[in-house]
Coordinates of C-alpha atoms and ligand atoms in Angstrom, one line a residue:
M1 CA 0.0 0.0 0.0
L2 CA 1.3 3.4 -0.9
I3 CA 0.2 6.6 1.0
L4 CA 0.5 10.1 -0.2
N5 CA 2.7 12.0 2.4
K6 CA 0.8 15.3 2.4
T7 CA 3.6 17.4 3.8
A8 CA 6.4 15.9 1.6
G9 CA 4.0 15.5 -1.4
V10 CA 5.7 12.1 -2.2
F11 CA 4.5 8.5 -2.0
F12 CA 6.2 6.3 0.6
K13 CA 5.9 2.7 1.9
P14 CA 4.4 3.0 5.3
S15 CA 4.9 0.7 8.4
R16 CA 2.0 -1.5 9.5
R17 CA 1.4 1.0 12.4
K18 CA 1.2 3.9 9.9
I19 CA -1.4 1.9 7.9
Y20 CA -3.6 1.4 10.8
E21 CA -3.2 5.0 11.8
F22 CA -4.2 6.0 8.2
L23 CA -7.1 3.7 8.0
G24 CA -8.3 4.8 11.5
G25 CA -8.8 8.2 9.8
F26 CA -11.7 7.0 7.7
H27 CA -15.1 5.5 8.2
F28 CA -15.9 2.5 6.0
H29 CA -19.3 1.6 4.8
T30 CA -20.3 -0.4 1.8
G31 CA -19.3 1.6 -1.2
K32 CA -18.5 4.7 0.8
L33 CA -15.3 6.2 2.2
F34 CA -15.4 9.2 4.3
L35 CA -12.6 11.3 6.0
H36 CA -13.4 10.7 9.6
K37 CA -14.9 13.9 10.9
L38 CA -18.3 14.7 9.4
V39 CA -20.2 17.6 10.6
L40 CA -23.9 18.6 10.0
G41 CA -24.3 22.5 10.3
I42 CA -27.7 24.1 10.7
E43 CA -28.3 27.8 10.4
T44 CA -31.6 29.7 11.1
S45 CA -30.5 32.9 12.9
C46 CA -32.2 35.2 10.6
D47 CA -34.1 34.6 7.3
D48 CA -32.4 31.7 5.7
T49 CA -33.0 28.0 6.6
A50 CA -29.8 26.4 5.6
A51 CA -28.0 23.0 6.3
A52 CA -24.7 21.4 5.0
V53 CA -22.5 18.4 5.7
V54 CA -18.7 19.2 5.6
D55 CA -15.8 16.9 6.2
E56 CA -12.6 17.6 7.9
A57 CA -10.7 18.4 4.8
G58 CA -13.3 21.2 3.9
N59 CA -15.2 19.2 1.3
V60 CA -18.8 20.3 1.1
L61 CA -20.6 16.9 0.7
G62 CA -24.2 18.4 0.6
E63 CA -26.0 21.6 1.2
A64 CA -29.4 23.0 1.0
I65 CA -30.8 26.5 1.6
H66 CA -34.2 28.0 1.7
S67 CA -34.2 31.9 1.5
Q68 CA -37.1 33.9 2.8
T69 CA -35.9 37.1 1.0
E70 CA -38.9 37.4 -1.4
V71 CA -41.5 37.0 1.2
H72 CA -39.7 39.7 3.5
L73 CA -39.3 42.0 0.5
K74 CA -43.0 42.1 0.0
T75 CA -43.6 43.0 3.7
G76 CA -40.9 45.7 3.6
G77 CA -38.7 44.0 6.2
I78 CA -38.5 40.7 8.4
I79 CA -41.5 40.1 10.6
P80 CA -40.1 37.6 13.2
P81 CA -43.2 35.4 13.6
V82 CA -43.3 35.1 9.8
A83 CA -39.7 34.1 9.6
Q84 CA -40.3 31.5 12.5
Q85 CA -43.2 30.0 10.6
L86 CA -41.1 29.7 7.4
H87 CA -38.2 28.1 9.3
R88 CA -40.6 25.6 10.9
E89 CA -42.1 24.8 7.4
N90 CA -38.7 24.2 5.9
I91 CA -36.1 23.0 8.3
Q92 CA -36.8 19.3 8.1
R93 CA -36.8 19.2 4.2
I94 CA -33.6 21.4 4.1
V95 CA -31.7 19.2 6.6
Q96 CA -32.9 16.1 4.8
E97 CA -31.9 17.6 1.5
A98 CA -28.4 18.3 2.7
L99 CA -27.9 14.9 4.2
S100 CA -29.3 13.1 1.0
A101 CA -27.1 15.2 -1.2
S102 CA -24.0 14.2 0.9
D103 CA -25.0 10.5 1.0
V104 CA -24.4 10.6 4.8
S105 CA -26.8 9.2 7.4
P106 CA -27.3 11.1 10.7
S107 CA -25.6 8.1 12.4
E108 CA -22.4 8.6 10.4
L109 CA -22.0 12.2 11.7
S110 CA -19.3 13.1 14.1
A111 CA -21.3 16.1 15.5
I112 CA -24.1 18.5 14.8
A113 CA -23.3 22.2 14.8
T114 CA -26.0 25.0 15.0
T115 CA -26.2 28.6 15.3
V116 CA -27.3 29.6 18.8
K117 CA -26.3 33.3 18.8
P118 CA -26.7 36.0 17.9
G119 CA -30.0 36.5 15.7
L120 CA -33.7 36.6 16.0
A121 CA -34.9 34.8 19.0
L122 CA -37.9 33.1 17.2
S123 CA -35.7 32.0 14.2
L124 CA -32.8 30.7 16.4
G125 CA -35.3 28.8 18.5
V126 CA -36.4 26.6 15.5
G127 CA -33.0 25.7 14.5
L128 CA -31.9 24.8 18.1
S129 CA -35.0 22.7 19.0
F130 CA -34.8 20.7 15.7
S131 CA -31.0 20.2 16.2
L132 CA -31.5 19.1 19.8
Q133 CA -34.1 16.4 18.7
L134 CA -31.5 15.1 16.2
V135 CA -28.7 15.1 18.8
D136 CA -30.9 13.3 21.3
Q137 CA -32.2 10.7 18.7
F138 CA -28.7 9.9 17.3
K139 CA -26.6 10.5 20.4
K140 CA -24.2 12.9 18.8
P141 CA -22.1 15.7 20.3
F142 CA -23.5 19.1 19.9
I143 CA -21.5 22.2 18.9
P144 CA -23.2 25.6 19.7
I145 CA -22.0 28.2 17.0
H146 CA -21.6 31.9 17.3
H147 CA -22.8 33.2 13.8
M148 CA -20.1 35.8 13.6
E149 CA -17.4 33.3 14.3
A150 CA -18.7 31.2 11.5
H151 CA -18.7 34.0 9.0
A152 CA -15.1 35.0 10.1
L153 CA -13.7 31.3 9.7
T154 CA -15.3 30.6 6.4
I155 CA -12.3 31.8 4.5
R156 CA -10.3 28.9 6.0
L157 CA -12.5 26.5 4.2
T158 CA -11.8 28.1 0.7
N159 CA -8.2 29.3 1.2
K160 CA -5.1 28.4 3.1
V161 CA -5.2 31.2 5.6
E162 CA -3.2 31.1 8.9
F163 CA -4.2 32.8 12.1
P164 CA -3.9 35.7 12.8
F165 CA -5.8 37.7 10.1
L166 CA -8.0 40.7 10.1
V167 CA -11.7 40.2 9.3
L168 CA -14.4 42.7 8.2
L169 CA -18.0 41.4 8.4
I170 CA -20.5 43.6 6.7
S171 CA -24.1 42.5 6.1
G172 CA -27.6 43.4 7.0
G173 CA -27.3 42.5 10.7
H174 CA -23.5 42.8 11.3
C175 CA -20.8 45.3 11.1
L176 CA -17.5 44.6 12.8
L177 CA -13.8 44.7 12.3
A178 CA -11.8 42.0 14.4
L179 CA -8.4 40.4 14.6
V180 CA -8.9 36.7 14.4
R181 CA -6.1 35.1 16.4
G182 CA -7.5 31.5 16.8
V183 CA -10.7 29.6 16.3
S184 CA -12.5 31.4 19.1
D185 CA -9.9 34.1 19.9
F186 CA -11.1 37.5 18.6
L187 CA -10.0 40.9 19.2
L188 CA -12.6 43.3 18.4
L189 CA -11.2 46.5 16.8
G190 CA -14.5 48.2 15.7
K191 CA -18.2 47.8 15.3
S192 CA -21.2 49.8 14.1
L193 CA -22.5 52.2 16.8
D194 CA -25.9 51.9 15.4
I195 CA -27.2 49.9 12.4
A196 CA -25.4 47.7 9.9
P197 CA -24.5 48.9 6.3
G198 CA -26.9 46.3 4.7
D199 CA -29.8 47.5 6.9
M200 CA -28.9 51.1 5.8
L201 CA -28.9 50.1 2.1
D202 CA -32.2 48.1 2.6
K203 CA -33.8 51.2 4.1
V204 CA -32.6 53.6 1.5
A205 CA -33.7 51.1 -1.3
R206 CA -37.2 50.9 0.4
R207 CA -37.4 54.7 0.6
L208 CA -36.5 54.9 -3.1
C209 CA -39.2 52.4 -3.8
L210 CA -36.8 50.3 -5.7
I211 CA -39.0 47.2 -5.4
K212 CA -41.2 48.9 -8.0
H213 CA -38.3 49.4 -10.4
P214 CA -38.6 46.7 -13.2
E215 CA -34.9 45.8 -13.0
C216 CA -34.8 45.5 -9.2
S217 CA -38.1 44.0 -8.0
T218 CA -36.6 40.7 -6.8
M219 CA -33.2 42.1 -5.5
S220 CA -32.2 42.8 -1.9
G221 CA -31.9 46.5 -1.1
G222 CA -28.1 46.4 -1.2
K223 CA -28.1 44.6 -4.6
A224 CA -30.7 47.0 -6.0
I225 CA -28.6 50.0 -5.0
E226 CA -25.5 48.4 -6.7
H227 CA -27.4 47.6 -9.8
L228 CA -29.0 51.1 -10.1
A229 CA -25.6 52.9 -9.2
K230 CA -24.0 51.6 -12.4
Q231 CA -26.5 53.9 -14.4
G232 CA -25.9 56.9 -12.0
N233 CA -23.5 59.6 -11.4
R234 CA -22.3 59.8 -7.9
L235 CA -21.0 63.4 -8.4
H236 CA -24.6 64.7 -8.6
F237 CA -24.9 64.3 -4.8
D238 CA -22.5 64.9 -2.1
F239 CA -22.9 62.9 1.1
Q240 CA -20.0 63.1 3.6
P241 CA -18.6 59.8 5.0
P242 CA -19.5 59.6 8.7
M243 CA -17.0 59.7 11.7
Q244 CA -14.2 61.3 9.7
R245 CA -12.6 62.6 12.8
A246 CA -13.2 59.7 15.1
K247 CA -9.8 58.2 16.2
N248 CA -11.1 54.5 16.4
C249 CA -12.3 51.8 14.0
D250 CA -16.0 52.1 14.6
F251 CA -18.7 52.7 12.1
S252 CA -22.0 54.6 11.9
F253 CA -24.7 54.5 9.3
S254 CA -28.0 55.9 10.8
G255 CA -26.9 59.5 10.6
L256 CA -26.0 59.1 7.0
Q257 CA -29.3 57.5 6.3
H258 CA -31.1 60.3 7.9
V259 CA -29.3 62.8 5.6
I260 CA -30.2 60.6 2.6
D261 CA -33.9 60.5 3.6
K262 CA -34.0 64.2 3.9
M263 CA -32.4 64.6 0.4
I264 CA -35.0 62.1 -1.1
M265 CA -37.7 64.2 0.4
Q266 CA -36.4 67.3 -1.0
K267 CA -36.0 65.7 -4.4
E268 CA -39.6 64.5 -4.3
K269 CA -40.8 68.1 -3.7
E270 CA -38.6 69.3 -6.6
E271 CA -39.8 66.7 -9.0
G272 CA -43.5 67.1 -7.7
I273 CA -43.9 63.4 -7.2
E274 CA -45.6 61.6 -4.2
Q275 CA -43.7 59.3 -1.7
G276 CA -44.0 55.8 -3.4
Q277 CA -43.1 56.8 -6.9
I278 CA -39.6 56.4 -8.2
L279 CA -37.4 59.6 -8.5
S280 CA -35.9 60.4 -11.9
S281 CA -32.6 60.8 -9.9
A282 CA -32.8 57.5 -8.1
A283 CA -29.7 56.1 -9.9
D284 CA -27.7 59.2 -9.0
I285 CA -28.7 58.8 -5.4
A286 CA -27.9 55.1 -5.5
A287 CA -24.4 55.9 -6.9
A288 CA -23.7 58.6 -4.3
V289 CA -24.9 56.4 -1.4
Q290 CA -22.8 53.4 -2.5
H291 CA -19.7 55.6 -2.8
T292 CA -20.2 57.1 0.6
V293 CA -20.7 53.7 2.2
A294 CA -17.7 52.4 0.3
C295 CA -15.4 55.3 1.6
H296 CA -16.6 54.9 5.1
V297 CA -16.1 51.2 5.2
A298 CA -12.7 51.5 3.5
K299 CA -11.4 54.3 5.7
R300 CA -12.4 52.5 9.0
T301 CA -10.7 49.4 7.6
H302 CA -7.6 51.3 6.6
R303 CA -7.2 52.5 10.2
A304 CA -7.6 48.9 11.6
I305 CA -4.8 47.7 9.2
L306 CA -2.5 50.5 10.3
F307 CA -3.2 49.9 13.9
C308 CA -2.5 46.1 13.6
K309 CA 0.7 46.7 11.5
Q310 CA 2.0 49.3 13.9
R311 CA 1.4 46.9 16.9
G312 CA 2.9 43.8 15.0
L313 CA -0.5 42.0 15.4
L314 CA -0.6 40.7 11.7
H315 CA 2.0 38.7 9.8
Q316 CA 4.6 41.2 8.6
S317 CA 5.2 39.9 5.2
N318 CA 1.7 38.2 4.5
A319 CA -1.0 40.5 6.2
V320 CA -4.4 39.3 5.2
L321 CA -7.8 41.1 5.2
V322 CA -10.8 39.0 4.9
V323 CA -14.1 40.5 3.9
S324 CA -17.3 38.7 4.2
G325 CA -21.2 39.1 4.8
G326 CA -23.9 40.1 2.3
V327 CA -22.6 43.6 1.7
A328 CA -19.1 42.1 0.8
S329 CA -20.6 40.9 -2.5
N330 CA -20.8 44.5 -3.6
L331 CA -18.0 45.0 -6.2
Y332 CA -17.7 48.7 -5.7
I333 CA -17.2 48.4 -2.0
R334 CA -14.6 45.5 -2.7
K335 CA -12.8 47.8 -5.2
A336 CA -12.5 50.4 -2.4
L337 CA -11.1 47.9 0.0
E338 CA -8.7 46.6 -2.7
I339 CA -7.4 50.2 -3.1
V340 CA -6.8 50.2 0.8
T341 CA -5.2 46.7 0.9
N342 CA -2.9 47.7 -2.1
A343 CA -1.8 50.8 -0.3
T344 CA -1.0 48.8 2.9
Q345 CA 0.6 45.7 1.2
C346 CA -2.1 43.4 2.5
T347 CA -3.9 40.5 0.7
L348 CA -7.6 41.0 0.3
L349 CA -9.6 37.7 0.5
C350 CA -13.4 37.3 0.1
P351 CA -15.2 34.0 0.2
P352 CA -17.3 33.3 -2.9
P353 CA -20.6 35.2 -2.8
R354 CA -22.7 32.1 -1.8
L355 CA -20.5 31.7 1.3
C356 CA -20.4 35.6 2.0
T357 CA -24.2 35.4 2.8
D358 CA -25.9 33.2 5.4
N359 CA -25.4 29.6 4.7
G360 CA -25.2 26.1 6.3
V361 CA -21.6 25.5 5.0
M362 CA -20.1 28.1 7.3
I363 CA -21.7 26.6 10.4
A364 CA -20.6 23.0 9.5
W365 CA -17.1 24.2 8.9
N366 CA -17.0 26.1 12.2
G367 CA -18.0 22.8 13.8
V368 CA -15.1 21.1 12.0
E369 CA -12.8 23.9 13.3
R370 CA -14.0 23.5 16.9
L371 CA -13.8 19.6 16.7
R372 CA -10.3 19.9 15.5
A373 CA -9.3 22.4 18.3
G374 CA -11.4 20.5 20.9
L375 CA -13.4 23.5 21.8
G376 CA -17.0 23.8 22.9
I377 CA -18.1 20.3 22.0
L378 CA -21.1 19.3 24.3
H379 CA -22.0 15.7 25.1
N380 CA -24.8 16.9 27.4
T381 CA -27.1 19.7 26.1
E382 CA -29.0 20.2 29.2
G383 CA -29.5 23.9 29.8
I384 CA -28.4 25.1 26.4
R385 CA -30.1 28.1 25.3
Y386 CA -30.1 30.3 22.3
E387 CA -28.9 34.0 22.8
P388 CA -30.5 36.5 20.5
K389 CA -28.4 39.5 21.7
Y390 CA -25.1 40.3 20.4
V391 CA -22.9 39.0 23.2
V392 CA -19.3 40.2 23.4
P393 CA -17.4 37.7 25.7
F394 CA -16.4 35.6 22.7
I395 CA -14.7 38.6 21.2
I396 CA -12.4 40.5 23.5
S397 CA -12.7 44.1 22.8
V398 CA -9.5 46.1 22.0
Q399 CA -10.4 48.3 25.0
L400 CA -10.3 45.4 27.4
Y401 CA -7.2 43.9 25.7
H402 CA -5.4 47.2 26.2
K403 CA -6.9 48.1 29.5
N404 CA -3.5 48.8 31.0
Q405 CA -2.0 50.4 27.9
S406 CA -2.9 53.7 26.4
L407 CA -5.1 52.9 23.5
N408 CA -3.9 54.7 20.5
F409 CA -5.8 54.5 17.2
A410 CA -4.6 57.9 16.1
F411 CA -2.3 58.0 13.2
T412 CA -0.7 60.9 11.4
V413 CA -3.3 63.1 9.7
K414 CA -1.3 62.7 6.4
V415 CA -1.7 58.9 6.2
F416 CA -5.3 59.2 6.9
I417 CA -6.0 61.9 4.4
D418 CA -4.1 60.2 1.6
I419 CA -6.3 57.3 1.6
L420 CA -9.3 59.6 1.2
V421 CA -7.8 61.3 -1.8
V422 CA -6.7 57.9 -3.3
L423 CA -10.2 56.5 -2.9
E424 CA -11.8 59.7 -4.5
E425 CA -9.5 59.5 -7.4
R426 CA -9.6 55.9 -8.1
L427 CA -13.1 54.8 -7.6
Y428 CA -15.0 54.6 -10.8
Ligands
KG4_501 O1 -25.2 38.2 5.0 P1 -26.6 38.4 4.7 O2 -27.2 37.5 3.7 O3 -27.5 38.4 5.8 C1 -27.4 39.0 7.1 O4 -27.7 40.2 7.0 O5 -26.9 38.4 8.0 O6 -26.7 39.9 4.1 C2 -27.8 40.5 3.7 C3 -27.5 42.0 3.5 C4 -28.8 42.7 3.1 O7 -28.8 43.9 3.8 C5 -28.7 43.1 1.6 O8 -29.1 44.2 1.1 C6 -27.0 43.2 1.6 O9 -26.6 42.1 2.4 N1 -26.5 42.9 0.1 C7 -25.8 43.9 -0.5 C8 -25.5 43.2 -1.8 N2 -26.1 42.0 -1.7 C9 -26.8 41.8 -0.6 N3 -25.3 45.0 -0.2 C10 -24.6 45.7 -1.1 N4 -24.4 45.3 -2.4 C11 -24.8 43.9 -2.7 N5 -24.5 43.5 -3.9
ZN502 ZN1 -24.8 36.6 8.7

């Protein structure tokens, strides 16, 4: 028998002991051969019912997802009891589809991993109670998952990324910048002080009535803004990026949203149209909004990179910025971040779009990471609860980390201003 030695990349003739060790890494079944750790991941924290089976090597053996976006678009936002009902109607089918596609039976799983925080209480509850039934029925270990940890670690499934790396998570419900030092070792560098960028884009899209636009009727707010922005001229409106003088890496979007709302109202008056009709300047507004959000996100991220580099918190020669979440699929925002990473000699990595948004694969993969690290694997699920609120303890905030040191996010004005100028010049 010949075995591929993964580190040396050559074939060698192994000892009998090595053969048993190697075979011990697999589960044998008639006609089936699995790498030995198989995790089922279940995600119901918001408006996607998703499940996947992933093996230890990061192979996605099967996945399924049911998105509620269309239903919530019609009601103008997520109504929690509606989301709960849709999760209830779909969870069994989605888990079954993921298992069938992977050709794995529940008894062959090494563990079941499920999002238990943060998210909508009613939605989290459906995933947790379904998972606990499976855990009980098949006597499997249970791995409770923090949704943000899962988003942050997804890149390690698709790319070879070592700790530490910087992560920017931007979606409808999240906005944070953190240094990822290990599977559950995060240093929080910045977060939104109010709403998330996706939430803001959704609100602006709703205010612009983009659902009535023939090209945008089935798109999420953020996607509709990106689509329309391509037809508009951002220079027709001038919105200032928020927090330009704040010496930290936090974000804010609700003030900007307020300014945009007022501008839309003024334009409606000028054009003599009622609220509920589409403005002729909607594409220009979309372009200016997208540009301002991109500049704000890029500038706060620039600060975080400079801070980490100055403190030696990232690899000197191979610093990595990972960007994920629904808003990360926006190509204009990615371009702004690319300008920042090029200017700071960092590598920018984004998971593919289907893994940027909520999915079951990231939960299963987080389960694999935790199994490998031996972290948070429960053999008794008594007392396990979901936690809707954003709880910080899993992430150490930078203020806590530096409690005995003077926290200095301030950089020379020149460095900071340069990136603004570069962004204004280079963003198309
Ligand atoms: O990660 P995600 O699927 O769900 C959570 O919010 O957790 O992200 C959805 C958010 C929505 O607010 C949506 O408007 C935004 O991501 N989004 C986008 C784009 N596609 C989705 N925002 C900007 N540009 C896009 N192309
Ligand atoms: Zn998410």
